[in-house]
mmCIF file of C-alpha atoms in Angstrom:
data_model
loop_
_atom_site.group_PDB
_atom_site.id
_atom_site.type_symbol
_atom_site.label_atom_id
_atom_site.label_comp_id
_atom_site.label_asym_id
_atom_site.label_seq_id
_atom_site.Cartn_x
_atom_site.Cartn_y
_atom_site.Cartn_z
ATOM 1 C CA MET A 8 96.295 92.012 160.754
ATOM 2 C CA ARG A 9 99.825 91.650 159.150
ATOM 3 C CA THR A 10 101.139 94.393 160.777
ATOM 4 C CA LEU A 11 100.132 93.273 164.245
ATOM 5 C CA ALA A 12 101.433 89.908 163.498
ATOM 6 C CA ALA A 13 104.905 91.594 162.649
ATOM 7 C CA VAL A 14 104.570 93.509 165.906
ATOM 8 C CA ARG A 15 104.051 90.493 167.766
ATOM 9 C CA SER A 16 107.185 88.668 166.094
ATOM 10 C CA PHE A 17 109.522 91.508 167.696
ATOM 11 C CA PRO A 18 111.054 91.364 171.130
ATOM 12 C CA LEU A 19 109.041 92.977 173.985
ATOM 13 C CA ALA A 20 111.375 95.942 174.185
ATOM 14 C CA ILE A 21 110.600 96.895 170.509
ATOM 15 C CA ARG A 22 106.929 96.099 170.839
ATOM 16 C CA LEU A 23 107.140 98.612 173.783
ATOM 17 C CA LEU A 24 108.972 101.319 171.770
ATOM 18 C CA LEU A 25 106.655 101.163 168.911
ATOM 19 C CA VAL A 26 103.740 101.899 171.317
ATOM 20 C CA ASN A 27 106.003 104.526 173.142
ATOM 21 C CA GLN A 28 106.365 106.194 169.702
ATOM 22 C CA LEU A 29 102.667 105.949 169.162
ATOM 23 C CA GLY A 30 102.024 107.857 172.313
ATOM 24 C CA VAL A 31 105.041 110.435 171.866
ATOM 25 C CA ASN A 32 103.624 111.621 168.548
ATOM 26 C CA THR A 33 99.910 111.715 170.091
ATOM 27 C CA GLY A 34 101.060 113.653 172.879
ATOM 28 C CA PHE A 35 103.273 115.986 170.841
ATOM 29 C CA TYR A 36 100.797 116.638 168.125
ATOM 30 C CA LEU A 37 98.095 117.168 170.734
ATOM 31 C CA LEU A 38 99.531 120.214 171.796
ATOM 32 C CA ILE A 39 102.183 121.625 169.418
ATOM 33 C CA PRO A 40 100.156 122.582 166.446
ATOM 34 C CA TYR A 41 97.859 124.820 168.724
ATOM 35 C CA LEU A 42 100.686 126.419 170.650
ATOM 36 C CA ALA A 43 101.163 129.429 167.999
ATOM 37 C CA THR A 44 97.381 130.083 168.271
ATOM 38 C CA HIS A 45 97.123 129.984 171.985
ATOM 39 C CA LEU A 46 100.165 132.553 172.415
ATOM 40 C CA THR A 47 98.764 134.790 170.129
ATOM 41 C CA ASP A 48 95.102 134.758 170.388
ATOM 42 C CA ASP A 49 94.891 133.857 174.073
ATOM 43 C CA LEU A 50 97.853 135.330 175.867
ATOM 44 C CA GLY A 51 98.024 138.487 173.233
ATOM 45 C CA LEU A 52 101.691 137.899 172.621
ATOM 46 C CA SER A 53 103.424 139.647 169.600
ATOM 47 C CA ALA A 54 104.632 137.651 166.578
ATOM 48 C CA ALA A 55 107.864 138.261 167.412
ATOM 49 C CA VAL A 56 107.551 136.621 170.889
ATOM 50 C CA VAL A 57 105.952 134.072 169.685
ATOM 51 C CA GLY A 58 108.706 133.264 167.287
ATOM 52 C CA VAL A 59 111.468 133.439 169.876
ATOM 53 C CA VAL A 60 109.164 130.770 172.142
ATOM 54 C CA LEU A 61 108.904 128.569 169.171
ATOM 55 C CA GLY A 62 112.281 128.876 167.999
ATOM 56 C CA LEU A 63 113.770 128.020 171.501
ATOM 57 C CA ARG A 64 112.233 124.551 171.253
ATOM 58 C CA ASN A 65 113.489 123.835 167.746
ATOM 59 C CA LEU A 66 116.684 125.429 168.672
ATOM 60 C CA SER A 67 117.284 123.428 171.869
ATOM 61 C CA GLN A 68 116.122 120.228 169.885
ATOM 62 C CA GLN A 69 118.109 120.498 166.851
ATOM 63 C CA GLY A 70 121.149 121.793 168.751
ATOM 64 C CA LEU A 71 121.577 119.042 171.302
ATOM 65 C CA PHE A 72 120.528 115.970 169.268
ATOM 66 C CA LEU A 73 124.350 115.209 169.461
ATOM 67 C CA ILE A 74 124.555 115.336 173.122
ATOM 68 C CA GLY A 75 121.615 112.887 173.425
ATOM 69 C CA GLY A 76 122.794 110.463 171.057
ATOM 70 C CA SER A 77 126.369 110.614 173.033
ATOM 71 C CA ALA A 78 124.273 110.158 176.299
ATOM 72 C CA ALA A 79 122.759 107.052 174.900
ATOM 73 C CA ASP A 80 125.998 105.443 173.887
ATOM 74 C CA ARG A 81 127.459 106.155 177.289
ATOM 75 C CA LEU A 82 124.760 106.132 179.589
ATOM 76 C CA GLY A 83 122.438 103.546 177.840
ATOM 77 C CA ALA A 84 119.466 104.245 175.501
ATOM 78 C CA ARG A 85 116.955 103.150 178.142
ATOM 79 C CA GLY A 86 117.685 105.647 180.684
ATOM 80 C CA VAL A 87 117.930 108.586 178.284
ATOM 81 C CA ILE A 88 114.503 107.684 176.774
ATOM 82 C CA ILE A 89 113.266 107.755 180.201
ATOM 83 C CA ALA A 90 114.843 110.831 180.952
ATOM 84 C CA GLY A 91 113.579 112.519 177.839
ATOM 85 C CA CYS A 92 110.015 111.646 178.487
ATOM 86 C CA ALA A 93 110.124 112.667 182.005
ATOM 87 C CA LEU A 94 111.424 116.266 180.748
ATOM 88 C CA ARG A 95 108.547 116.467 178.024
ATOM 89 C CA THR A 96 106.002 115.673 180.621
ATOM 90 C CA LEU A 97 107.398 118.608 182.859
ATOM 91 C CA GLY A 98 107.719 121.233 179.861
ATOM 92 C CA PHE A 99 104.253 120.392 178.615
ATOM 93 C CA ALA A 100 102.943 121.027 182.121
ATOM 94 C CA LEU A 101 104.663 124.179 182.431
ATOM 95 C CA PHE A 102 102.625 125.113 179.278
ATOM 96 C CA ALA A 103 99.325 124.634 181.428
ATOM 97 C CA LEU A 104 100.647 126.361 184.575
ATOM 98 C CA GLY A 105 100.498 130.176 183.633
ATOM 99 C CA ASP A 106 101.068 132.914 180.738
ATOM 100 C CA ALA A 107 104.455 134.377 182.272
ATOM 101 C CA LEU A 108 107.291 135.126 179.560
ATOM 102 C CA PRO A 109 109.812 133.267 181.730
ATOM 103 C CA LEU A 110 107.621 130.067 182.006
ATOM 104 C CA LEU A 111 106.770 129.758 178.665
ATOM 105 C CA LEU A 112 110.491 130.097 177.666
ATOM 106 C CA GLY A 113 111.717 127.423 180.279
ATOM 107 C CA ALA A 114 108.468 125.019 179.058
ATOM 108 C CA SER A 115 109.763 125.539 175.198
ATOM 109 C CA ILE A 116 113.369 124.729 176.088
ATOM 110 C CA LEU A 117 112.676 121.780 178.438
ATOM 111 C CA SER A 118 110.284 120.420 175.611
ATOM 112 C CA GLY A 119 112.918 120.577 173.085
ATOM 113 C CA LEU A 120 115.848 119.193 175.320
ATOM 114 C CA ALA A 121 113.346 116.309 175.783
ATOM 115 C CA GLY A 122 113.221 115.652 172.015
ATOM 116 C CA ALA A 123 116.905 115.953 171.481
ATOM 117 C CA LEU A 124 117.298 113.093 174.240
ATOM 118 C CA PHE A 125 114.812 110.542 173.278
ATOM 119 C CA ASN A 126 114.789 110.585 169.692
ATOM 120 C CA PRO A 127 118.136 109.077 168.880
ATOM 121 C CA ALA A 128 117.881 107.271 171.912
ATOM 122 C CA VAL A 129 114.972 105.319 170.779
ATOM 123 C CA ARG A 130 116.180 104.812 167.304
ATOM 124 C CA THR A 131 119.599 103.682 168.904
ATOM 125 C CA TYR A 132 117.516 100.974 171.060
ATOM 126 C CA VAL A 133 115.757 100.054 167.919
ATOM 127 C CA ALA A 134 118.625 99.346 165.927
ATOM 128 C CA GLN A 135 120.517 97.344 168.587
ATOM 129 C CA GLU A 136 117.416 95.204 169.510
ATOM 130 C CA ALA A 137 116.273 94.265 165.700
ATOM 131 C CA GLY A 138 119.105 92.568 164.659
ATOM 132 C CA GLY A 139 118.959 91.718 160.920
ATOM 133 C CA ARG A 140 115.321 92.997 160.787
ATOM 134 C CA THR A 141 116.148 96.617 161.395
ATOM 135 C CA ALA A 142 114.454 98.180 158.112
ATOM 136 C CA GLU A 143 111.434 96.457 159.218
ATOM 137 C CA ALA A 144 111.494 97.378 162.592
ATOM 138 C CA PHE A 145 111.796 101.187 161.269
ATOM 139 C CA ALA A 146 109.021 100.292 159.012
ATOM 140 C CA LEU A 147 106.631 99.563 161.878
ATOM 141 C CA PHE A 148 108.069 102.427 163.778
ATOM 142 C CA ASN A 149 106.835 104.773 160.677
ATOM 143 C CA VAL A 150 103.461 103.285 160.949
ATOM 144 C CA PHE A 151 102.832 104.034 164.846
ATOM 145 C CA ALA A 152 104.525 107.323 164.300
ATOM 146 C CA THR A 153 102.255 108.394 161.628
ATOM 147 C CA THR A 154 99.335 107.031 163.391
ATOM 148 C CA GLY A 155 100.214 109.333 166.641
ATOM 149 C CA ALA A 156 100.200 112.228 164.188
ATOM 150 C CA LEU A 157 96.902 111.828 163.321
ATOM 151 C CA LEU A 158 95.411 111.090 166.637
ATOM 152 C CA GLY A 159 97.226 114.162 168.420
ATOM 153 C CA PRO A 160 95.584 116.993 166.228
ATOM 154 C CA LEU A 161 92.186 115.248 166.514
ATOM 155 C CA LEU A 162 92.341 114.771 170.445
ATOM 156 C CA GLY A 163 93.922 118.393 170.534
ATOM 157 C CA SER A 164 91.162 119.773 168.449
ATOM 158 C CA LEU A 165 88.497 118.014 170.981
ATOM 159 C CA LEU A 166 90.328 119.145 174.075
ATOM 160 C CA LEU A 167 90.463 123.071 172.857
ATOM 161 C CA LEU A 168 86.691 122.801 173.164
ATOM 162 C CA VAL A 169 87.494 123.145 176.962
ATOM 163 C CA ASP A 170 90.533 125.164 176.851
ATOM 164 C CA PHE A 171 94.351 125.149 175.850
ATOM 165 C CA ARG A 172 95.105 124.032 179.653
ATOM 166 C CA ALA A 173 93.350 121.014 179.013
ATOM 167 C CA ALA A 174 95.318 119.910 176.001
ATOM 168 C CA ALA A 175 98.531 120.892 177.724
ATOM 169 C CA VAL A 176 97.610 118.914 180.683
ATOM 170 C CA SER A 177 96.508 115.786 178.541
ATOM 171 C CA ALA A 178 99.583 116.106 176.762
ATOM 172 C CA ALA A 179 101.718 116.023 179.935
ATOM 173 C CA ALA A 180 99.743 113.220 181.069
ATOM 174 C CA VAL A 181 100.273 110.960 178.037
ATOM 175 C CA PHE A 182 104.420 111.571 178.669
ATOM 176 C CA ALA A 183 103.956 110.600 181.990
ATOM 177 C CA VAL A 184 102.513 107.504 181.388
ATOM 178 C CA LEU A 185 105.166 106.744 178.785
ATOM 179 C CA THR A 186 107.840 107.522 181.534
ATOM 180 C CA PHE A 187 106.214 105.209 184.013
ATOM 181 C CA VAL A 188 105.770 102.423 181.916
ATOM 182 C CA GLN A 189 109.101 102.651 180.388
ATOM 183 C CA PHE A 190 110.773 102.736 183.706
ATOM 184 C CA LEU A 191 108.961 99.402 184.951
ATOM 185 C CA VAL A 192 108.936 97.594 181.536
ATOM 186 C CA LEU A 193 111.853 98.650 179.068
ATOM 187 C CA PRO A 194 114.826 96.238 179.606
ATOM 188 C CA ALA A 195 117.986 97.597 180.327
ATOM 189 C CA ARG A 196 120.932 97.005 178.101
ATOM 190 C CA GLU A 197 124.357 96.639 178.995
ATOM 191 C CA VAL A 198 126.397 99.351 178.233
ATOM 192 C CA PRO A 199 130.252 98.832 177.490
ATOM 193 C CA ALA A 200 132.972 100.996 178.764
ATOM 194 C CA PRO A 201 133.939 103.662 176.408
ATOM 195 C CA ASP A 202 137.202 103.384 174.607
ATOM 196 C CA THR A 203 137.419 107.458 174.101
ATOM 197 C CA GLY A 204 136.051 110.272 175.463
ATOM 198 C CA VAL A 205 132.903 112.153 174.242
ATOM 199 C CA LEU A 206 134.887 114.906 172.257
ATOM 200 C CA GLY A 207 136.643 111.912 170.766
ATOM 201 C CA ASP A 208 133.299 110.675 169.871
ATOM 202 C CA TRP A 209 132.282 113.858 168.355
ATOM 203 C CA ARG A 210 135.620 114.238 166.349
ATOM 204 C CA GLU A 211 135.325 110.802 165.103
ATOM 205 C CA ALA A 212 131.740 111.006 163.816
ATOM 206 C CA THR A 213 132.013 114.674 162.469
ATOM 207 C CA GLY A 214 135.156 113.529 160.889
ATOM 208 C CA ASN A 215 133.325 111.080 158.698
ATOM 209 C CA ARG A 216 132.924 112.867 155.461
ATOM 210 C CA ARG A 217 130.964 109.991 153.679
ATOM 211 C CA PHE A 218 128.591 110.192 156.854
ATOM 212 C CA LEU A 219 128.304 114.088 156.637
ATOM 213 C CA ALA A 220 127.648 113.759 152.678
ATOM 214 C CA PHE A 221 124.967 111.446 153.106
ATOM 215 C CA SER A 222 123.254 113.488 155.975
ATOM 216 C CA LEU A 223 123.217 116.353 153.788
ATOM 217 C CA ALA A 224 122.123 114.533 151.043
ATOM 218 C CA MET A 225 118.969 113.496 152.851
ATOM 219 C CA VAL A 226 117.880 117.264 153.221
ATOM 220 C CA GLY A 227 115.243 116.264 150.565
ATOM 221 C CA MET A 228 113.251 113.764 152.818
ATOM 222 C CA TYR A 229 112.912 116.254 155.705
ATOM 223 C CA GLY A 230 112.393 119.457 154.064
ATOM 224 C CA LEU A 231 109.621 117.578 151.960
ATOM 225 C CA GLN A 232 108.226 115.932 154.825
ATOM 226 C CA ASN A 233 107.803 119.600 156.392
ATOM 227 C CA GLN A 234 105.600 120.377 153.589
ATOM 228 C CA LEU A 235 102.580 118.358 155.351
ATOM 229 C CA TYR A 236 102.518 121.145 157.671
ATOM 230 C CA LEU A 237 103.505 124.316 155.470
ATOM 231 C CA LEU A 238 102.627 124.121 151.600
ATOM 232 C CA LEU A 239 100.184 121.174 151.383
ATOM 233 C CA PRO A 240 97.692 121.991 153.774
ATOM 234 C CA HIS A 241 97.562 125.697 151.918
ATOM 235 C CA ALA A 242 97.203 123.803 148.885
ATOM 236 C CA VAL A 243 94.255 121.542 150.318
ATOM 237 C CA ALA A 244 92.441 124.311 151.833
ATOM 238 C CA ARG A 245 92.703 126.295 148.480
ATOM 239 C CA ALA A 246 91.458 123.382 146.226
ATOM 240 C CA TRP A 247 88.546 122.652 148.781
ATOM 241 C CA GLY A 248 87.803 125.981 150.038
ATOM 242 C CA TRP A 249 87.541 124.843 153.557
ATOM 243 C CA ASP A 250 90.253 124.774 156.240
ATOM 244 C CA GLY A 251 88.923 121.712 157.924
ATOM 245 C CA SER A 252 89.736 119.437 154.645
ATOM 246 C CA ILE A 253 93.446 119.713 156.026
ATOM 247 C CA GLY A 254 92.755 116.681 157.914
ATOM 248 C CA LEU A 255 92.499 114.404 154.877
ATOM 249 C CA LEU A 256 96.081 115.013 154.163
ATOM 250 C CA PHE A 257 97.116 113.019 157.597
ATOM 251 C CA LEU A 258 94.171 110.557 157.406
ATOM 252 C CA ALA A 259 95.311 109.693 153.907
ATOM 253 C CA GLY A 260 98.921 109.349 155.152
ATOM 254 C CA THR A 261 97.885 107.062 158.097
ATOM 255 C CA ILE A 262 95.465 104.775 155.959
ATOM 256 C CA ALA A 263 98.686 104.254 153.509
ATOM 257 C CA ASN A 264 101.050 103.598 156.149
ATOM 258 C CA LEU A 265 99.121 100.851 157.965
ATOM 259 C CA VAL A 266 98.059 99.218 154.589
ATOM 260 C CA PHE A 267 101.169 99.352 152.683
ATOM 261 C CA GLN A 268 104.369 100.388 154.871
ATOM 262 C CA LEU A 269 105.406 96.729 155.938
ATOM 263 C CA ARG A 270 104.503 95.364 152.711
ATOM 264 C CA ILE A 271 106.873 97.846 150.638
ATOM 265 C CA THR A 272 109.711 97.422 153.041
ATOM 266 C CA ARG A 273 109.503 93.805 153.015
ATOM 267 C CA ARG A 274 109.395 93.506 149.290
ATOM 268 C CA LEU A 275 111.969 96.063 148.733
ATOM 269 C CA ALA A 276 114.431 94.805 151.353
ATOM 270 C CA ALA A 277 114.829 91.505 149.067
ATOM 271 C CA ARG A 278 115.222 93.499 145.873
ATOM 272 C CA ALA A 279 118.554 95.716 145.192
ATOM 273 C CA SER A 280 120.302 97.811 147.223
ATOM 274 C CA ARG A 281 119.038 100.219 149.801
ATOM 275 C CA ALA A 282 120.844 103.049 148.060
ATOM 276 C CA ARG A 283 118.487 102.360 145.171
ATOM 277 C CA TRP A 284 115.371 102.529 147.466
ATOM 278 C CA ILE A 285 116.388 105.500 149.388
ATOM 279 C CA ALA A 286 117.003 107.356 145.905
ATOM 280 C CA THR A 287 113.645 106.202 144.366
ATOM 281 C CA GLY A 288 111.647 107.225 147.589
ATOM 282 C CA LEU A 289 113.379 110.825 147.423
ATOM 283 C CA ALA A 290 112.521 111.096 143.729
ATOM 284 C CA VAL A 291 108.918 109.874 144.518
ATOM 285 C CA MET A 292 108.587 112.230 147.255
ATOM 286 C CA GLY A 293 109.614 115.194 144.718
ATOM 287 C CA LEU A 294 107.218 113.902 142.079
ATOM 288 C CA GLY A 295 104.382 114.176 144.718
ATOM 289 C CA PHE A 296 104.563 117.838 144.288
ATOM 290 C CA VAL A 297 103.613 117.806 140.398
ATOM 291 C CA PRO A 298 99.851 116.918 141.022
ATOM 292 C CA PRO A 299 99.148 119.990 143.106
ATOM 293 C CA MET A 300 101.451 122.301 140.853
ATOM 294 C CA LEU A 301 98.948 121.432 138.188
ATOM 295 C CA VAL A 302 96.143 123.229 139.815
ATOM 296 C CA SER A 303 98.044 125.834 141.901
ATOM 297 C CA GLY A 304 96.526 128.491 139.653
ATOM 298 C CA ALA A 305 93.002 127.462 139.819
ATOM 299 C CA ARG A 306 90.927 130.514 140.701
ATOM 300 C CA ALA A 307 88.078 128.743 142.414
ATOM 301 C CA PRO A 308 87.809 125.400 144.423
ATOM 302 C CA HIS A 309 86.614 122.137 142.867
ATOM 303 C CA PRO A 310 86.470 118.520 144.058
ATOM 304 C CA ALA A 311 88.926 117.507 141.224
ATOM 305 C CA TYR A 312 91.615 119.620 142.301
ATOM 306 C CA LEU A 313 91.174 118.369 145.935
ATOM 307 C CA LEU A 314 91.585 114.860 144.638
ATOM 308 C CA LEU A 315 95.093 115.889 142.551
ATOM 309 C CA VAL A 316 96.573 117.476 145.758
ATOM 310 C CA LEU A 317 95.598 114.331 147.792
ATOM 311 C CA ALA A 318 97.065 112.216 145.209
ATOM 312 C CA GLY A 319 100.454 114.325 145.562
ATOM 313 C CA ALA A 320 100.278 113.814 149.184
ATOM 314 C CA LEU A 321 99.896 110.221 149.054
ATOM 315 C CA LEU A 322 102.867 109.901 146.562
ATOM 316 C CA LEU A 323 105.024 112.054 149.365
ATOM 317 C CA HIS A 324 103.863 109.563 151.878
ATOM 318 C CA LEU A 325 104.666 106.631 149.522
ATOM 319 C CA GLY A 326 108.330 108.110 148.966
ATOM 320 C CA VAL A 327 108.603 108.169 152.812
ATOM 321 C CA MET A 328 107.521 104.538 153.296
ATOM 322 C CA ILE A 329 110.252 103.615 150.448
ATOM 323 C CA ALA A 330 112.923 105.577 151.719
ATOM 324 C CA GLN A 331 112.853 106.076 155.561
ATOM 325 C CA PRO A 332 113.287 102.525 156.943
ATOM 326 C CA PHE A 333 116.312 101.998 154.778
ATOM 327 C CA VAL A 334 117.642 105.568 155.890
ATOM 328 C CA MET A 335 117.415 104.686 159.315
ATOM 329 C CA GLU A 336 119.043 101.051 159.028
ATOM 330 C CA LEU A 337 121.973 102.581 156.937
ATOM 331 C CA ILE A 338 122.823 105.395 159.648
ATOM 332 C CA PRO A 339 124.499 102.805 162.221
ATOM 333 C CA ALA A 340 126.453 101.051 159.503
ATOM 334 C CA PHE A 341 128.815 104.196 159.198
ATOM 335 C CA GLY A 342 130.361 103.941 162.276
ATOM 336 C CA ARG A 343 131.260 101.557 165.233
ATOM 337 C CA GLU A 344 128.430 99.905 167.273
ATOM 338 C CA ASN A 345 129.096 101.508 170.373
ATOM 339 C CA LEU A 346 128.619 104.914 168.445
ATOM 340 C CA THR A 347 125.205 104.168 167.128
ATOM 341 C CA GLY A 348 123.682 106.895 169.148
ATOM 342 C CA THR A 349 126.079 109.498 168.327
ATOM 343 C CA TYR A 350 125.577 108.771 164.674
ATOM 344 C CA TYR A 351 121.876 109.198 164.916
ATOM 345 C CA GLY A 352 122.150 112.215 166.832
ATOM 346 C CA LEU A 353 124.697 113.849 164.497
ATOM 347 C CA PHE A 354 122.425 112.865 161.327
ATOM 348 C CA TYR A 355 119.348 114.496 162.742
ATOM 349 C CA ALA A 356 121.394 117.766 163.682
ATOM 350 C CA VAL A 357 122.772 117.985 160.296
ATOM 351 C CA SER A 358 119.709 117.105 158.216
ATOM 352 C CA GLY A 359 117.450 118.736 160.552
ATOM 353 C CA LEU A 360 119.114 122.212 160.193
ATOM 354 C CA ALA A 361 119.368 121.695 156.365
ATOM 355 C CA ALA A 362 115.781 120.773 156.297
ATOM 356 C CA ALA A 363 114.974 123.969 158.055
ATOM 357 C CA VAL A 364 117.054 125.980 155.679
ATOM 358 C CA GLY A 365 115.139 124.195 152.934
ATOM 359 C CA SER A 366 111.853 124.586 154.369
ATOM 360 C CA ALA A 367 112.600 128.472 154.763
ATOM 361 C CA ALA A 368 113.381 128.735 151.124
ATOM 362 C CA ILE A 369 110.319 127.230 150.189
ATOM 363 C CA GLY A 370 108.408 129.521 152.697
ATOM 364 C CA TRP A 371 109.936 132.355 150.483
ATOM 365 C CA SER A 372 108.773 131.005 147.314
ATOM 366 C CA MET A 373 105.430 130.574 148.747
ATOM 367 C CA ASP A 374 105.502 134.485 149.512
ATOM 368 C CA THR A 375 107.208 135.095 146.135
ATOM 369 C CA ALA A 376 104.340 133.356 144.463
ATOM 370 C CA GLY A 377 101.665 135.194 146.150
ATOM 371 C CA HIS A 378 103.256 138.640 144.787
ATOM 372 C CA THR A 379 103.999 137.700 141.402
ATOM 373 C CA GLY A 380 101.122 135.375 140.653
ATOM 374 C CA LEU A 381 103.885 132.516 140.023
ATOM 375 C CA THR A 382 101.726 129.824 141.690
ATOM 376 C CA TRP A 383 103.759 126.843 140.420
ATOM 377 C CA LEU A 384 107.158 128.266 142.027
ATOM 378 C CA PRO A 385 107.051 126.421 145.343
ATOM 379 C CA TYR A 386 105.886 123.256 144.030
ATOM 380 C CA ALA A 387 108.665 123.601 141.460
ATOM 381 C CA CYS A 388 111.012 123.969 144.375
ATOM 382 C CA CYS A 389 110.205 120.888 146.203
ATOM 383 C CA LEU A 390 110.252 118.934 143.226
ATOM 384 C CA ALA A 391 113.739 120.074 142.656
ATOM 385 C CA LEU A 392 114.606 119.259 146.116
ATOM 386 C CA GLY A 393 113.437 115.823 146.035
ATOM 387 C CA LEU A 394 115.208 115.323 142.731
ATOM 388 C CA ALA A 395 118.259 116.812 143.741
ATOM 389 C CA SER A 396 118.744 114.661 147.061
ATOM 390 C CA ALA A 397 118.085 111.468 144.945
ATOM 391 C CA VAL A 398 120.973 112.375 142.491
ATOM 392 C CA ALA A 399 122.907 112.972 145.475
ATOM 393 C CA VAL A 400 122.361 109.657 146.998
ATOM 394 C CA VAL A 401 122.960 107.898 143.582
ATOM 395 C CA ARG A 402 126.384 109.439 143.255
ATOM 396 C CA LEU A 403 127.412 108.768 146.808
ATOM 397 C CA HIS A 404 126.304 104.888 145.977
ATOM 398 C CA ARG A 405 128.250 104.726 142.619
ATOM 399 C CA ARG A 406 131.193 106.553 144.424
ATOM 400 C CA ARG A 407 130.922 103.630 146.853
ATOM 401 C CA ALA A 408 130.693 105.880 149.912
ATOM 402 C CA LEU A 409 127.834 104.321 151.406
ATOM 403 C CA PRO A 410 128.017 101.264 153.589
ATOM 404 C CA PRO A 411 127.427 97.663 151.897
ATOM 405 C CA ASP A 412 124.098 96.333 152.418
ATOM 406 C CA SER A 413 123.614 94.006 155.365
ATOM 407 C CA VAL A 414 122.353 90.528 154.966
ATOM 408 C CA PRO A 415 118.935 90.605 156.979
ATOM 409 C CA ASP A 416 117.628 87.585 159.032
ATOM 410 C CA PRO A 417 115.004 85.473 157.212
ATOM 411 C CA MET A 418 111.603 87.225 157.240
ATOM 412 C CA PRO A 419 108.982 85.421 159.636
ATOM 413 C CA PRO A 420 106.606 83.477 157.796
ATOM 414 C CA ARG A 421 103.597 85.755 156.446
ATOM 415 C CA VAL A 422 100.900 83.422 157.545
ATOM 416 C CA ASP A 423 101.736 81.993 161.035
ATOM 417 C CA VAL A 424 103.987 84.430 162.996
ATOM 418 C CA ARG A 425 105.054 82.968 166.238
ATOM 419 C CA PRO A 426 106.159 85.781 168.902
ATOM 420 C CA ARG A 427 110.232 85.328 169.494
ATOM 421 C CA SER A 428 111.416 84.624 172.939
ATOM 422 C CA GLU A 429 111.795 87.374 174.909
ATOM 423 C CA THR A 430 115.278 86.661 176.101
ATOM 424 C CA LYS A 431 118.267 87.461 174.037
#
């Protein structure tokens, strides 16, 4: 109830974008987790070709984040959000149309380009509309995103009982509805005329060494979050002896977000500096890999082992809940207001690519553990990554390389929260 009251206290645009993020993650996770299995088992493609198809989606998204951010600054976040959702609709629809390789490659590229457009644009819009309540807005954003990440796989598993095309068409339909609703309802913001060219904006952002250092420091957050799809599912399956138990990871995270995310952000925003909480969250994320590390060498499944793995997953979610809203709040403060999208785009490009390298290293450590019997190795790598990122943020803060904390607007009453006026 408190979360719903907080949602109602924000302007219409924020409320719509929260629902949009729920739909985006539902549609995405309804399809993407099952794509590799469809390509190999249903279409009979080789592992190398599957790697190319999936890799093109990641490359087109990570490599074009900066373009998406610049488009949001120059064309307006609203139009870029709508274009991104429309492209994702087309990309997912192509997955349902056939099995020809050129069609699959086109669908993968369009899906990645869509994410490169609307991810920085949505965050730009939220940062601009939230005013002094940016951290709280992104806390709610995290709640809706996590809920969608749970609903998507559940719906996808049901639709796959029909076939993969049913899941692809349903995912495309979700994005089509989002595109239509945003076109009708999402308010347009006035876009000031740019003072410099696009290349000048990029030079300004990439020349901001403090920002680049912060983006690299955040490799721990995204590298460790990725382990919800790589290392921790493997740990849960080993601990319980049943692959279906993997869903408990996401169920536990969704419940934790719904119950605690907003409370945590509100409490921490009133205490100490944002950098302190970002570093604390990164450290907690790293410590989340200690409980599963303790049972990584177990030879037989046991319910107690499952509880330890889930406890570690909850610590990982807790660390994200502590750090992520303040990270999203801090990013625009590194540069000019009319470069908000550019900074979000560059942040996702840098930290995303760095996180991909980190995840590849953790994957290597998992393979090494399988060959050598050092089952604790990948968990130790995750612990080291989280602590290293936390230390990097602390050092940046001590060197005054991070923007000063902004003064938030007073929090709305916790009992009787009345909606704000829809007009600005």
